[in-house]
Coordinates of C-alpha atoms in Angstrom, one line a residue:
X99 CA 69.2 126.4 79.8
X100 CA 72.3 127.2 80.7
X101 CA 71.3 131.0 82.2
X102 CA 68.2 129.6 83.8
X103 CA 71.4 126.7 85.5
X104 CA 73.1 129.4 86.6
X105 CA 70.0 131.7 87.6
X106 CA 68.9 128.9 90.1
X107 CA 72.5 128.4 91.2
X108 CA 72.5 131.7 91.9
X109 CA 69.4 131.9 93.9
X110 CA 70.6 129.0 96.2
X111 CA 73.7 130.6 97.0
X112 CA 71.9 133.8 98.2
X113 CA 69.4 132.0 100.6
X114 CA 72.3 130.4 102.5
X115 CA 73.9 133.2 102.6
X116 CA 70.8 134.6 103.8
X117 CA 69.9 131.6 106.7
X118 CA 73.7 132.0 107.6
X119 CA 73.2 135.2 108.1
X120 CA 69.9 134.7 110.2
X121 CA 71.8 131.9 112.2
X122 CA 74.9 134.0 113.4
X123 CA 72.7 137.1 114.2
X124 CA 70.1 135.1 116.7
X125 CA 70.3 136.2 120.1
X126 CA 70.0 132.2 121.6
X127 CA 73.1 131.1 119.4
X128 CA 75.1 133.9 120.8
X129 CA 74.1 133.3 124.1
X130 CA 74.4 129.6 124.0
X131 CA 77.7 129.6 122.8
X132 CA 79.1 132.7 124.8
X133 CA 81.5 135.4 122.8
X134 CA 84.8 133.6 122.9
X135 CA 83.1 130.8 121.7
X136 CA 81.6 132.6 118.9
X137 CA 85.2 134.1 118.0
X138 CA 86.8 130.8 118.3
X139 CA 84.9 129.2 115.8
X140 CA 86.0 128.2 112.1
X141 CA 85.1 131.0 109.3
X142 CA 84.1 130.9 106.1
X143 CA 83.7 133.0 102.5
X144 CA 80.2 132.9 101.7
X145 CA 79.0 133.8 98.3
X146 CA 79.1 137.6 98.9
X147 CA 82.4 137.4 100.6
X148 CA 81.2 137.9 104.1
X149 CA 82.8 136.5 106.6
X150 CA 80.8 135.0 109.9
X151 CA 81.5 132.1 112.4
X152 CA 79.8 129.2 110.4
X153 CA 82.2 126.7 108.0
X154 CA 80.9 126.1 104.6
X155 CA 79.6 122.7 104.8
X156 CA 81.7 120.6 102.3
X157 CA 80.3 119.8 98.6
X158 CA 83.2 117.3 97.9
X159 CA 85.8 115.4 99.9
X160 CA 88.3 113.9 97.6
X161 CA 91.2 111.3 99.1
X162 CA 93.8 111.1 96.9
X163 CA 95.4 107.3 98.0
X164 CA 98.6 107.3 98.9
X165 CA 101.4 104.8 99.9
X166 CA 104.9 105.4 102.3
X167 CA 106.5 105.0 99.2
X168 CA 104.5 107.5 97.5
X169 CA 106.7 110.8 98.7
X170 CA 108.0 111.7 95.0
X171 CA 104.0 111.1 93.8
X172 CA 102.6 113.3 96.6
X173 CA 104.9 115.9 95.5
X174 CA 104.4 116.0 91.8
X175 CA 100.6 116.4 92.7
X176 CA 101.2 119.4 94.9
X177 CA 103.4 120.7 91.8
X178 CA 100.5 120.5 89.5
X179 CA 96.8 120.2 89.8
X180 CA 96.4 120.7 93.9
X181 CA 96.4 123.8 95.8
X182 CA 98.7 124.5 98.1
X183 CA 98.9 126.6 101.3
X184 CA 96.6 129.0 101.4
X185 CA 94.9 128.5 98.4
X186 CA 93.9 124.4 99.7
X187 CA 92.2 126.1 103.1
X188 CA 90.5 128.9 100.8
X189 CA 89.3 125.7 98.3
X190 CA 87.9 124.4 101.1
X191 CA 86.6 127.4 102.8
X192 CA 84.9 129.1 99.6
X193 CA 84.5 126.1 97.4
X194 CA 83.8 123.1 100.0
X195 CA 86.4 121.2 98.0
X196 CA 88.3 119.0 100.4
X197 CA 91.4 117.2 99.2
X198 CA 93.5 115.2 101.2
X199 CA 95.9 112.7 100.8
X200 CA 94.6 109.3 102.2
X201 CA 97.2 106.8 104.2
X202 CA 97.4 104.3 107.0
X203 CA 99.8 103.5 109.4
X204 CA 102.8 100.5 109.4
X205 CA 102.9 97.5 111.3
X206 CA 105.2 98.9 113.4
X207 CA 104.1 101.5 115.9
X208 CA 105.6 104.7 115.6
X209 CA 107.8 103.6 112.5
X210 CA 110.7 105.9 111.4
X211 CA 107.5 105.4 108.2
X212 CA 104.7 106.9 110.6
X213 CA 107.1 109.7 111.4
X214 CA 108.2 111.0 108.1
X215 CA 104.3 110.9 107.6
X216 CA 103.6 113.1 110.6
X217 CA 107.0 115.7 109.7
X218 CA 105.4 116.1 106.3
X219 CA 101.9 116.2 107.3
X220 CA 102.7 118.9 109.2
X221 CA 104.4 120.9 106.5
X222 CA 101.7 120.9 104.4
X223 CA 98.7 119.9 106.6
X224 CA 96.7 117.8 103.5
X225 CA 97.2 114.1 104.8
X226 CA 94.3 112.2 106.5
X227 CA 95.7 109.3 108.5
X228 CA 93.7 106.3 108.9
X229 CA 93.1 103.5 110.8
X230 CA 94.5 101.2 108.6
X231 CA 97.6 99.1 108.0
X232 CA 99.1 99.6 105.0
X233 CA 99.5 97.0 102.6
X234 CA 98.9 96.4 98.7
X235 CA 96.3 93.4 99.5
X236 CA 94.4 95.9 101.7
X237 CA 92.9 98.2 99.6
X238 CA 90.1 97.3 99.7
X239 CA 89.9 97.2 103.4
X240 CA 91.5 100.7 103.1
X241 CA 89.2 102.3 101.2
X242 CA 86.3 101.6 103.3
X243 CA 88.2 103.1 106.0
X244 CA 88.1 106.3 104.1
X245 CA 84.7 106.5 103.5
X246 CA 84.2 105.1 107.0
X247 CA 86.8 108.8 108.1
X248 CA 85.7 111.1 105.4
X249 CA 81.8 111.0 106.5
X250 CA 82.8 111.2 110.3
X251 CA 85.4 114.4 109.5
X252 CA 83.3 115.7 106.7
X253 CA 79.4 115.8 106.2
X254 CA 80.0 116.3 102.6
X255 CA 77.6 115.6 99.1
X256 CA 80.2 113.4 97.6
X257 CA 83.6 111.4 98.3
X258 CA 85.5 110.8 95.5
X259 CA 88.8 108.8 95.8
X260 CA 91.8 108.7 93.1
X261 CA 95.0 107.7 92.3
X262 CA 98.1 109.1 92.9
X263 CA 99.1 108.6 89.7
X264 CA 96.2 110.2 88.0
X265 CA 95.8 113.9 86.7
X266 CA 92.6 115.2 87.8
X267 CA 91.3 118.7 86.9
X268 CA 89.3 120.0 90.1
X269 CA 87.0 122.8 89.0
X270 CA 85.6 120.0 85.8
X271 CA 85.3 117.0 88.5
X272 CA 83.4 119.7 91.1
X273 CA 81.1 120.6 87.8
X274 CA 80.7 117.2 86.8
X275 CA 79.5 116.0 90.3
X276 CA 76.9 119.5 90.8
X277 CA 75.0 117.7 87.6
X278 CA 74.1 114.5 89.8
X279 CA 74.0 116.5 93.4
X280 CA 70.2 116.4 93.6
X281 CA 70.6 112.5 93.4
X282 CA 70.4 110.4 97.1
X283 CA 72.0 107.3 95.3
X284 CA 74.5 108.2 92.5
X285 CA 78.0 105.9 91.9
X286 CA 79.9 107.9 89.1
X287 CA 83.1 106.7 87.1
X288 CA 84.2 105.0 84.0
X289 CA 82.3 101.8 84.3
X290 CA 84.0 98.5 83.2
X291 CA 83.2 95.0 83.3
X292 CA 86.7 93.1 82.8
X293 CA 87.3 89.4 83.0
X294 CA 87.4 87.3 86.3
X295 CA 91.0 86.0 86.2
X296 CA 91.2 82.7 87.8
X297 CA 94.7 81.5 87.2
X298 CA 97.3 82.4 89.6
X299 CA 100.4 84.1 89.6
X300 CA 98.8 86.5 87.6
X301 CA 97.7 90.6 88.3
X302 CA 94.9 91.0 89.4
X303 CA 94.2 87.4 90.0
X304 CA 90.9 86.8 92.0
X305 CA 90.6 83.6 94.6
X306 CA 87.0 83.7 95.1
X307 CA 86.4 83.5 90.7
X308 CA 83.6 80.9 91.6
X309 CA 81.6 83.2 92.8
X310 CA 81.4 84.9 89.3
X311 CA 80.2 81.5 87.6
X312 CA 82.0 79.7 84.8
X313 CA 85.4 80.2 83.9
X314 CA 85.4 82.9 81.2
X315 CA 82.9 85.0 82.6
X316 CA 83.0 88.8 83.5
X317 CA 82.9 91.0 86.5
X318 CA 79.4 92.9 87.0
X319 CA 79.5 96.9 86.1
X320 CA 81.6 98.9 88.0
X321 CA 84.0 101.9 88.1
X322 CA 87.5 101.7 87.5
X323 CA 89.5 102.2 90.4
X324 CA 92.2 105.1 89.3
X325 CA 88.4 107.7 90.3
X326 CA 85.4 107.4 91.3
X327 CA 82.9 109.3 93.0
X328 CA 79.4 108.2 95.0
X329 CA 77.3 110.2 97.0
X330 CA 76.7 111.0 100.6
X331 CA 74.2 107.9 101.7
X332 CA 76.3 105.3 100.0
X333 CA 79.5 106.8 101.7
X334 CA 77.2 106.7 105.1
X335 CA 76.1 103.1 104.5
X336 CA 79.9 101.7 103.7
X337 CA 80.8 103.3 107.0
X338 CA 77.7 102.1 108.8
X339 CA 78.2 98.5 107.4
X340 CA 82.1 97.9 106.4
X341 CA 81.9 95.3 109.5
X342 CA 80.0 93.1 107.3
X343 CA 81.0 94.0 103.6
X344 CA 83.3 91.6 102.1
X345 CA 86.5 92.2 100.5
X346 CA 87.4 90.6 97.2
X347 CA 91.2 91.1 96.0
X348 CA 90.6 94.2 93.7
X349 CA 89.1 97.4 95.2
X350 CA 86.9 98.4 92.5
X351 CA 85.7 95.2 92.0
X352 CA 84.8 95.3 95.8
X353 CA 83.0 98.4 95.6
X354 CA 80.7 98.0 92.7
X355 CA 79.6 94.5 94.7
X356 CA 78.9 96.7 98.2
X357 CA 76.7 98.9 96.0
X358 CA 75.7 96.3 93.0
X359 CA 72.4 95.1 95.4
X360 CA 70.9 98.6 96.2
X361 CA 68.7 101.3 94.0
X362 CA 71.8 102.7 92.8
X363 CA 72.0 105.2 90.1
X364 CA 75.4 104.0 88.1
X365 CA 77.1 107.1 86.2
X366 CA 79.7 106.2 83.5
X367 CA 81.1 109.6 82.6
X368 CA 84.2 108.6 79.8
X369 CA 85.5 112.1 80.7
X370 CA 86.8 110.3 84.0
X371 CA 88.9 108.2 82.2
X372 CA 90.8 110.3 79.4
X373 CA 94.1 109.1 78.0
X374 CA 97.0 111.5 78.4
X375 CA 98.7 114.1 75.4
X376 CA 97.5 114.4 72.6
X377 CA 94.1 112.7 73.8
X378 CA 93.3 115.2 76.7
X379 CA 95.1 117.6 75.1
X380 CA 92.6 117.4 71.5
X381 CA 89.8 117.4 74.0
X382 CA 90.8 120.3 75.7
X383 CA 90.9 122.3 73.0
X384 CA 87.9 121.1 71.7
X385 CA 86.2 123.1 75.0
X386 CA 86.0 119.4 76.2
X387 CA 88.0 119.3 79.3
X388 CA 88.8 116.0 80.9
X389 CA 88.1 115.7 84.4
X390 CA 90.6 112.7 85.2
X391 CA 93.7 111.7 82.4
X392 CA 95.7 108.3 82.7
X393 CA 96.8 105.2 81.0
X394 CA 95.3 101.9 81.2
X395 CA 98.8 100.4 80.0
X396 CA 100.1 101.3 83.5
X397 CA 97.0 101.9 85.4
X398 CA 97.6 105.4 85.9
X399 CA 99.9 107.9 84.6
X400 CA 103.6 105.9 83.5
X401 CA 106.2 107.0 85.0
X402 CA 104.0 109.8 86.5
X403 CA 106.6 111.4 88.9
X404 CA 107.9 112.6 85.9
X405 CA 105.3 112.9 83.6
X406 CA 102.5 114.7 85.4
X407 CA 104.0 118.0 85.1
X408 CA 104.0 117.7 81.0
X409 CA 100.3 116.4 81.1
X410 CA 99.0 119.4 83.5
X411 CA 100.8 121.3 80.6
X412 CA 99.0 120.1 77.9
X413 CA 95.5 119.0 79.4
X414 CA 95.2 120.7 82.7
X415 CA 92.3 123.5 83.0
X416 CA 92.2 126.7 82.9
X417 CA 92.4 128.2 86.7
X418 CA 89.1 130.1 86.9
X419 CA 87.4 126.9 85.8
X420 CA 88.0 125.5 89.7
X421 CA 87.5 129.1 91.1
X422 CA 84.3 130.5 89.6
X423 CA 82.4 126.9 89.8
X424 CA 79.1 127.7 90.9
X425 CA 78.6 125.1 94.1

């Protein structure tokens, strides 16, 4: 099964290559555009390693959430499991992996905050500002403005968005997602249904827990909010609609209720929710890699600035796992 997988992947990646091909050479897209048109536009790697005036249209865009105070978080995820330079254009270029870290702007226009946002943007050119005010209470609110950016940036198959305290493994998250691809309506994560905490003063407290029914009662199915990935119509129709799509006070509990009404396909892949060393690490060498590790003691990795570098260590894959995916 798996030669006849790779066969077909195979075949798909010569016909594009082929209709690019087809595209670049016709005489009317030449002439429509002029020459320095055609030379100005983006390139690409297609499957054969030809290079013509066409970008890879992206498989994935993944926003990796992010707050000001996040600098020391950013940093330890550029040290480990996301490329860098060169090598985060050519994942994009060759693969159609797009990773980005996701953040708003301050209250304050042009904020000494905006600005050291902008300087370090523009050092490593992978941060996607949005329209958004930044705020723990918001996230909701921020994340559909991601999906709301990310489908008018990128016409992609999937969005995924994750933590920045979370290890994630690229090339397995890319595979996982190309077993769901042919799927319009797909919502894929580690699926929960935790309690509906009414008292306050407490995490994760919720004002609206009437709407869930009796005290005691538990939240409908949905992903956890460290990762989680849905497809391209359900990004398109949280952009289309976020006027109108209420916000309750935990992200992924607002998510799974924008989605819980329509033909959805819900996913719960437990490989998107491993623990860190030994547990990632035992499944890694298993041949079992992880595609997202963190603790659910801390929400995400503990004291991951530090940490991360020791779980990539033990858990993170091997680098022509993300570089030979067939996409």
């Amino acid at each position: 099964m798996l030669g006849e997988f790779s066969k077909a992947h195979e075949a798909i990646r010569s016909l594009d290559s082929s209709i690019a091909k087809i595209r670049f050479e016709m005489p009317s897209t030449k002439t429509f555009l002029g020459t320095k048109e055609m030379e100005d536009l983006p390139t690409m790697i297609t499957a054969d390693t030809e290079r013509i005036g066409i970008r890879r249209k992206p498989f994935v865009v993944i926003g990796i959430n992010t707050a000001f105070s996040g600098r020391r978080r950013r940093d330890s995820i550029r040290e480990t499991w996301m490329p860098q330079g060169e090598k985060l254009l050519r994942l994009e270029q060759e693969k159609g992996i797009v990773v980005r870290f996701m953040i708003g702007h301050s209250a304050i226009s042009n904020s000494i905050l905006d600005r050291a946002v902008d300087l370090e943007d523009a050092q490593h050119k992978d941060i996607l500002r949005l329209d958004h005010i930044e705020g723990y209470h918001e996230l909701s609110a921020k994340t559909k403005d991601f999906f709301a950016t990310a489908v008018a940036n990128w016409d992609a198959e999937f969005y995924v968005k994750v933590d920045d305290d979370v290890h994630v493994n690229l090339g397995t998250l890319a595979a996982t997602l190309a077993r769901h691809r042919l799927k319009s309506m797909v919502y894929i994560g580690c699926m929960k249904s935790g309690p509906v905490l009414n008292r306050k003063n407490v995490k994760y407290h919720e004002p609206e827990f009437w709407k869930f029914g009796d005290p005691g009662n538990k939240y409908f199915r949905h992903a956890t909010g460290q990762i989680y990935a849905i497809s391209r119509d359900l990004a398109k129709y949280i952009a289309i609609n976020r006027p109108i799509l209420h916000k309750y006070a935990n992200e992924d509990v607002s998510l799974g209720a924008w989605l819980i009404g329509l033909e959805v396909e819900h996913i719960d892949d437990r490989s998107m929710c491993c623990g860190t060393p030994p547990e990632c690490e035992w499944k890694a060498q298993a041949g079992k890699v992880c595609v997202a590790s963190f603790e659910w003691s801390c929400s995400g990795i503990c004291k991951s600035v530090h940490r991360i570098k020791h779980v990539h260590a033990k858990c993170g894959e091997n680098a022509a796992t993300l570089w030979d995916a067939l996409l």
